[in-house]
Amino acid sequence: LVMEREEEHTMLLMKQSTCGHCKRFSIFWNEFQTIIQALNWSSVVNVCKIDVSKNDVPHPQIDALDLPSVYYFPAGSKETPIEMTPKYDKDSIDAQYQYDEGLSWVTSGYDVVEWMMKQGKLDLELLTSLDANKANSIDEDI
């Protein structure tokens, strides 16, 4: 299904319902989804989640061993997803510990939005116009 939506950007959360880290991350994921809807970006950014204990992994380049895992499928290039990886200093003495902490650096849905925008695949002018269109329609309703 994700692969069929070539014109949309897709953010996919891979989780397991019994995973404590996944439950914690789901709070931020739900906030991220709310932000996308509030900004009127839903027509451009598709936010999905899948429980890997109940479903097959939907792409050959996705590794569902470390959960939660987030993958970004840019519009037009679904063959090569971008994994949201941990932020860590590879030269640090604590590099392995920092890497093992996974997505613990995410503390809100805004962190996910910021990461996605840093990938440089989004049309920022289009997103700005979608947000402006929503603001204009709200003004007209008042």
Coordinates of N, CA and C in Angstrom, one line a residue:
L1 N 0.8 -1.2 0.0 CA 0.0 0.0 0.0 C 0.9 1.3 0.0
V2 N 1.9 1.3 0.8 CA 2.8 2.4 0.9 C 3.5 2.6 -0.5
M3 N 3.9 1.5 -1.1 CA 4.6 1.5 -2.3 C 3.7 2.0 -3.5
E4 N 2.4 1.9 -3.4 CA 1.5 2.4 -4.4 C 1.3 3.9 -4.4
R5 N 1.7 4.6 -3.3 CA 1.4 6.0 -3.2 C 2.7 6.8 -3.6
E6 N 3.0 6.7 -4.8 CA 4.2 7.4 -5.3 C 4.3 8.9 -5.1
E7 N 3.1 9.5 -5.2 CA 3.1 11.0 -5.1 C 3.1 11.5 -3.7
E8 N 3.0 10.6 -2.7 CA 3.0 11.0 -1.3 C 4.3 10.7 -0.6
H9 N 4.7 11.5 0.4 CA 5.8 11.1 1.3 C 5.1 10.2 2.4
T10 N 5.8 9.2 2.8 CA 5.3 8.3 3.8 C 6.2 8.1 4.9
M11 N 5.7 8.3 6.1 CA 6.5 8.0 7.3 C 5.8 6.8 8.0
L12 N 6.7 5.8 8.2 CA 6.2 4.5 8.7 C 6.9 4.1 10.0
L13 N 6.0 3.9 11.0 CA 6.5 3.4 12.3 C 6.4 1.9 12.4
M14 N 7.5 1.2 12.7 CA 7.4 -0.2 12.9 C 7.5 -0.5 14.4
K15 N 6.5 -1.2 14.9 CA 6.4 -1.3 16.3 C 5.9 -2.7 16.7
Q16 N 5.9 -3.0 18.0 CA 5.3 -4.3 18.5 C 4.4 -3.9 19.7
S17 N 3.2 -4.4 19.7 CA 2.3 -4.0 20.8 C 2.8 -4.3 22.2
T18 N 3.6 -5.3 22.4 CA 4.1 -5.6 23.7 C 5.4 -4.9 24.1
C19 N 6.0 -4.1 23.2 CA 7.3 -3.5 23.4 C 7.1 -2.2 24.2
G20 N 7.7 -2.0 25.4 CA 7.6 -0.8 26.2 C 8.2 0.4 25.5
H21 N 9.3 0.3 24.8 CA 9.9 1.4 24.1 C 8.9 1.8 23.0
C22 N 8.3 0.9 22.3 CA 7.3 1.2 21.3 C 6.1 2.0 21.8
K23 N 5.6 1.6 23.0 CA 4.5 2.3 23.6 C 4.9 3.7 24.0
R24 N 6.1 3.9 24.5 CA 6.6 5.3 24.8 C 6.7 6.1 23.5
F25 N 7.2 5.5 22.5 CA 7.4 6.2 21.2 C 6.1 6.5 20.6
S26 N 5.1 5.7 20.7 CA 3.8 5.9 20.1 C 3.1 7.2 20.5
I27 N 3.4 7.7 21.7 CA 2.9 9.0 22.2 C 3.4 10.1 21.3
F28 N 4.7 10.1 21.0 CA 5.3 11.1 20.1 C 4.9 10.9 18.6
W29 N 4.7 9.6 18.2 CA 4.2 9.4 16.9 C 2.8 9.9 16.7
N30 N 1.9 9.7 17.7 CA 0.6 10.2 17.6 C 0.6 11.8 17.6
E31 N 1.5 12.4 18.3 CA 1.6 13.8 18.3 C 2.1 14.3 16.9
F32 N 3.1 13.6 16.3 CA 3.5 13.8 15.0 C 2.4 13.8 14.0
Q33 N 1.5 12.8 14.1 CA 0.4 12.7 13.2 C -0.6 13.8 13.4
T34 N -0.8 14.3 14.6 CA -1.6 15.4 14.9 C -1.1 16.7 14.3
I35 N 0.2 16.9 14.3 CA 0.9 18.0 13.8 C 0.7 18.1 12.3
I36 N 0.9 16.9 11.6 CA 0.8 16.8 10.2 C -0.7 17.2 9.8
Q37 N -1.6 16.7 10.5 CA -3.0 17.1 10.2 C -3.3 18.6 10.5
A38 N -2.8 19.1 11.6 CA -3.0 20.5 12.0 C -2.4 21.5 10.9
L39 N -1.3 21.1 10.4 CA -0.7 21.9 9.3 C -1.3 21.7 7.9
N40 N -2.2 20.8 7.8 CA -2.9 20.5 6.6 C -1.9 19.9 5.6
W41 N -1.0 19.1 6.1 CA 0.0 18.4 5.2 C -0.5 16.9 4.9
S42 N -1.6 16.5 5.3 CA -2.0 15.1 5.1 C -2.1 14.7 3.7
S43 N -2.4 15.6 2.8 CA -2.4 15.3 1.4 C -1.1 15.0 0.8
V44 N 0.0 15.4 1.5 CA 1.4 15.2 1.0 C 2.2 14.2 1.8
V45 N 1.9 14.2 3.1 CA 2.6 13.3 4.0 C 1.6 12.2 4.6
N46 N 1.9 11.0 4.4 CA 1.1 9.9 4.9 C 1.8 9.3 6.1
V47 N 1.1 9.3 7.2 CA 1.7 8.8 8.5 C 1.1 7.4 8.8
C48 N 1.9 6.4 8.9 CA 1.4 5.0 9.1 C 2.2 4.3 10.2
K49 N 1.6 3.3 10.8 CA 2.3 2.5 11.7 C 1.8 1.0 11.5
I50 N 2.8 0.1 11.8 CA 2.5 -1.3 11.6 C 3.0 -2.1 12.8
D51 N 2.2 -3.0 13.2 CA 2.7 -3.9 14.3 C 3.3 -5.1 13.6
V52 N 4.6 -5.3 13.8 CA 5.4 -6.3 13.1 C 5.1 -7.7 13.7
S53 N 4.5 -7.8 14.9 CA 4.2 -9.1 15.4 C 2.9 -9.7 14.8
K54 N 2.1 -8.8 14.1 CA 0.9 -9.2 13.5 C 0.9 -9.1 12.0
N55 N 1.9 -8.4 11.4 CA 2.0 -8.2 10.0 C 3.4 -8.4 9.4
D56 N 3.4 -8.7 8.1 CA 4.7 -8.9 7.5 C 5.3 -7.5 7.3
V57 N 6.7 -7.5 7.2 CA 7.4 -6.3 6.9 C 7.1 -5.9 5.5
P58 N 6.7 -4.7 5.2 CA 6.2 -4.4 3.8 C 7.3 -4.0 2.8
H59 N 8.5 -4.1 3.1 CA 9.6 -3.7 2.2 C 10.9 -4.5 2.4
P60 N 11.6 -4.9 1.3 CA 12.8 -5.7 1.5 C 13.9 -5.0 2.2
Q61 N 13.9 -3.6 2.1 CA 15.0 -2.9 2.7 C 14.7 -2.4 4.1
I62 N 13.7 -2.9 4.8 CA 13.4 -2.5 6.1 C 13.8 -3.6 7.1
D63 N 14.5 -3.2 8.2 CA 14.9 -4.1 9.2 C 14.0 -3.9 10.4
A64 N 13.3 -4.9 10.8 CA 12.4 -4.7 11.9 C 12.9 -5.4 13.2
L65 N 14.2 -5.5 13.3 CA 14.8 -6.1 14.5 C 14.9 -5.2 15.7
D66 N 15.2 -3.9 15.4 CA 15.3 -2.9 16.5 C 14.0 -2.1 16.5
L67 N 13.2 -2.3 17.6 CA 12.0 -1.6 17.6 C 12.0 -0.6 18.8
P68 N 11.3 0.5 18.6 CA 10.6 1.0 17.4 C 11.6 1.4 16.3
S69 N 11.1 1.3 15.1 CA 11.9 1.8 13.9 C 11.0 2.7 13.1
V70 N 11.6 3.8 12.6 CA 10.9 4.7 11.7 C 11.6 4.8 10.4
Y71 N 10.8 4.7 9.3 CA 11.3 4.8 7.9 C 10.6 5.8 7.2
Y72 N 11.3 6.6 6.4 CA 10.7 7.7 5.6 C 10.9 7.2 4.1
F73 N 9.7 7.2 3.4 CA 9.7 6.9 2.0 C 9.3 8.2 1.3
P74 N 10.3 8.8 0.7 CA 10.1 10.1 0.0 C 9.2 9.8 -1.2
A75 N 8.4 10.8 -1.6 CA 7.6 10.8 -2.8 C 8.5 10.5 -4.0
G76 N 8.0 9.5 -4.8 CA 8.7 9.2 -6.1 C 9.9 8.3 -5.9
S77 N 10.3 8.0 -4.7 CA 11.5 7.0 -4.5 C 11.2 6.1 -3.4
K78 N 10.3 5.2 -3.6 CA 9.9 4.2 -2.6 C 10.8 3.1 -2.4
E79 N 11.8 2.9 -3.4 CA 12.7 1.8 -3.4 C 13.7 1.9 -2.3
T80 N 14.1 3.1 -1.9 CA 15.1 3.3 -0.9 C 14.6 4.2 0.3
P81 N 14.1 3.5 1.3 CA 13.6 4.2 2.5 C 14.8 4.8 3.3
I82 N 14.5 5.8 4.0 CA 15.5 6.5 4.9 C 15.1 6.1 6.3
E83 N 16.0 5.5 7.0 CA 15.7 5.1 8.4 C 16.1 6.2 9.3
M84 N 15.2 6.5 10.3 CA 15.4 7.5 11.3 C 16.3 6.8 12.3
T85 N 17.6 7.2 12.3 CA 18.6 6.5 13.2 C 18.8 7.3 14.4
P86 N 19.5 6.7 15.4 CA 19.8 7.4 16.6 C 20.8 8.5 16.4
K87 N 20.7 9.5 17.2 CA 21.7 10.6 17.2 C 22.8 10.2 18.1
Y88 N 24.0 10.0 17.6 CA 25.1 9.7 18.5 C 26.5 10.1 17.8
D89 N 27.5 10.3 18.7 CA 28.8 10.7 18.2 C 29.6 9.4 18.1
K90 N 29.9 9.0 16.8 CA 30.6 7.8 16.6 C 32.0 7.7 17.2
D91 N 32.6 8.9 17.5 CA 33.9 8.9 18.1 C 33.9 8.9 19.6
S92 N 32.7 9.0 20.2 CA 32.6 9.0 21.6 C 32.9 7.7 22.3
I93 N 33.3 7.8 23.5 CA 33.6 6.6 24.3 C 32.2 5.9 24.5
D94 N 31.2 6.6 24.6 CA 29.8 6.1 24.9 C 29.1 5.8 23.6
A95 N 29.8 5.7 22.4 CA 29.1 5.6 21.1 C 28.1 4.4 21.1
Q96 N 28.6 3.2 21.6 CA 27.7 2.0 21.6 C 26.5 2.2 22.4
Y97 N 26.7 2.8 23.6 CA 25.5 3.1 24.5 C 24.6 4.1 23.8
Q98 N 25.1 5.1 23.2 CA 24.3 6.1 22.6 C 23.5 5.5 21.4
Y99 N 24.2 4.6 20.6 CA 23.5 4.0 19.5 C 22.4 3.0 20.1
D100 N 22.7 2.3 21.1 CA 21.7 1.4 21.7 C 20.5 2.1 22.3
E101 N 20.6 3.4 22.5 CA 19.4 4.1 23.1 C 18.4 4.3 22.0
G102 N 18.7 4.0 20.7 CA 17.7 4.1 19.7 C 17.1 5.5 19.5
L103 N 15.8 5.5 19.4 CA 15.1 6.7 19.2 C 14.7 7.5 20.5
S104 N 15.5 7.3 21.5 CA 15.2 7.9 22.8 C 15.4 9.4 22.7
W105 N 16.1 9.9 21.7 CA 16.4 11.3 21.5 C 15.1 12.1 21.1
V106 N 14.1 11.3 20.6 CA 12.8 11.9 20.2 C 12.0 12.2 21.5
T107 N 11.7 13.5 21.7 CA 11.0 13.8 22.9 C 9.6 14.5 22.6
S108 N 9.3 14.6 21.3 CA 8.0 15.1 20.9 C 7.8 14.9 19.4
G109 N 6.6 15.1 19.0 CA 6.3 14.9 17.5 C 7.0 15.9 16.7
Y110 N 7.4 17.1 17.3 CA 8.1 18.1 16.6 C 9.5 17.6 16.2
D111 N 10.1 16.7 17.0 CA 11.4 16.2 16.6 C 11.3 15.3 15.4
V112 N 10.2 14.6 15.2 CA 10.0 13.8 14.0 C 9.8 14.7 12.8
V113 N 9.0 15.8 12.9 CA 8.8 16.7 11.8 C 10.2 17.3 11.4
E114 N 11.0 17.8 12.4 CA 12.3 18.4 12.2 C 13.2 17.4 11.4
W115 N 13.2 16.1 11.9 CA 14.1 15.1 11.2 C 13.6 14.9 9.8
M116 N 12.3 14.8 9.6 CA 11.8 14.6 8.2 C 12.2 15.8 7.3
M117 N 12.1 17.0 7.8 CA 12.4 18.2 7.0 C 13.9 18.2 6.7
K118 N 14.7 17.8 7.6 CA 16.2 17.8 7.4 C 16.6 16.8 6.3
Q119 N 15.8 15.9 5.9 CA 16.1 14.9 4.9 C 16.2 15.6 3.5
G120 N 15.6 16.8 3.4 CA 15.7 17.6 2.1 C 14.8 17.1 1.0
K121 N 13.8 16.3 1.3 CA 13.0 15.7 0.2 C 11.7 16.4 0.0
L122 N 11.3 17.2 1.0 CA 10.0 17.8 1.0 C 10.0 19.2 0.2
D123 N 8.9 19.4 -0.5 CA 8.7 20.7 -1.2 C 8.2 21.7 -0.1
L124 N 9.1 22.5 0.5 CA 8.7 23.4 1.5 C 7.7 24.5 1.1
E125 N 7.8 24.9 -0.2 CA 6.8 25.9 -0.7 C 5.4 25.3 -0.7
L126 N 5.3 24.1 -1.2 CA 4.0 23.4 -1.2 C 3.5 23.3 0.2
L127 N 4.3 22.8 1.1 CA 3.8 22.6 2.5 C 3.3 24.0 3.1
T128 N 4.1 25.0 2.8 CA 3.7 26.4 3.3 C 2.4 26.8 2.7
S129 N 2.2 26.5 1.4 CA 0.9 26.9 0.8 C -0.2 26.1 1.3
L130 N 0.0 24.8 1.7 CA -1.1 24.0 2.2 C -1.5 24.6 3.6
D131 N -0.5 25.0 4.4 CA -0.8 25.5 5.7 C -1.5 26.9 5.6
A132 N -1.1 27.7 4.6 CA -1.7 29.0 4.4 C -3.1 28.8 3.9
N133 N -3.4 27.9 3.0 CA -4.7 27.6 2.5 C -5.7 27.2 3.7
K134 N -5.2 26.4 4.6 CA -6.0 26.1 5.8 C -6.3 27.3 6.6
A135 N -5.3 28.1 6.8 CA -5.5 29.4 7.6 C -6.5 30.3 6.9
N136 N -6.5 30.4 5.6 CA -7.4 31.2 4.9 C -8.8 30.7 5.0
S137 N -9.0 29.3 4.9 CA -10.3 28.7 5.0 C -10.9 28.9 6.3
I138 N -10.1 28.9 7.4 CA -10.6 29.1 8.7 C -11.1 30.6 8.9
D139 N -10.3 31.5 8.3 CA -10.7 32.9 8.4 C -12.0 33.2 7.7
E140 N -12.3 32.5 6.5 CA -13.5 32.6 5.8 C -14.7 32.0 6.6
D141 N -14.5 31.0 7.4 CA -15.5 30.4 8.1 C -16.0 31.2 9.3
I142 N -15.1 32.1 9.7 CA -15.4 33.0 10.9 C -16.3 34.1 10.6

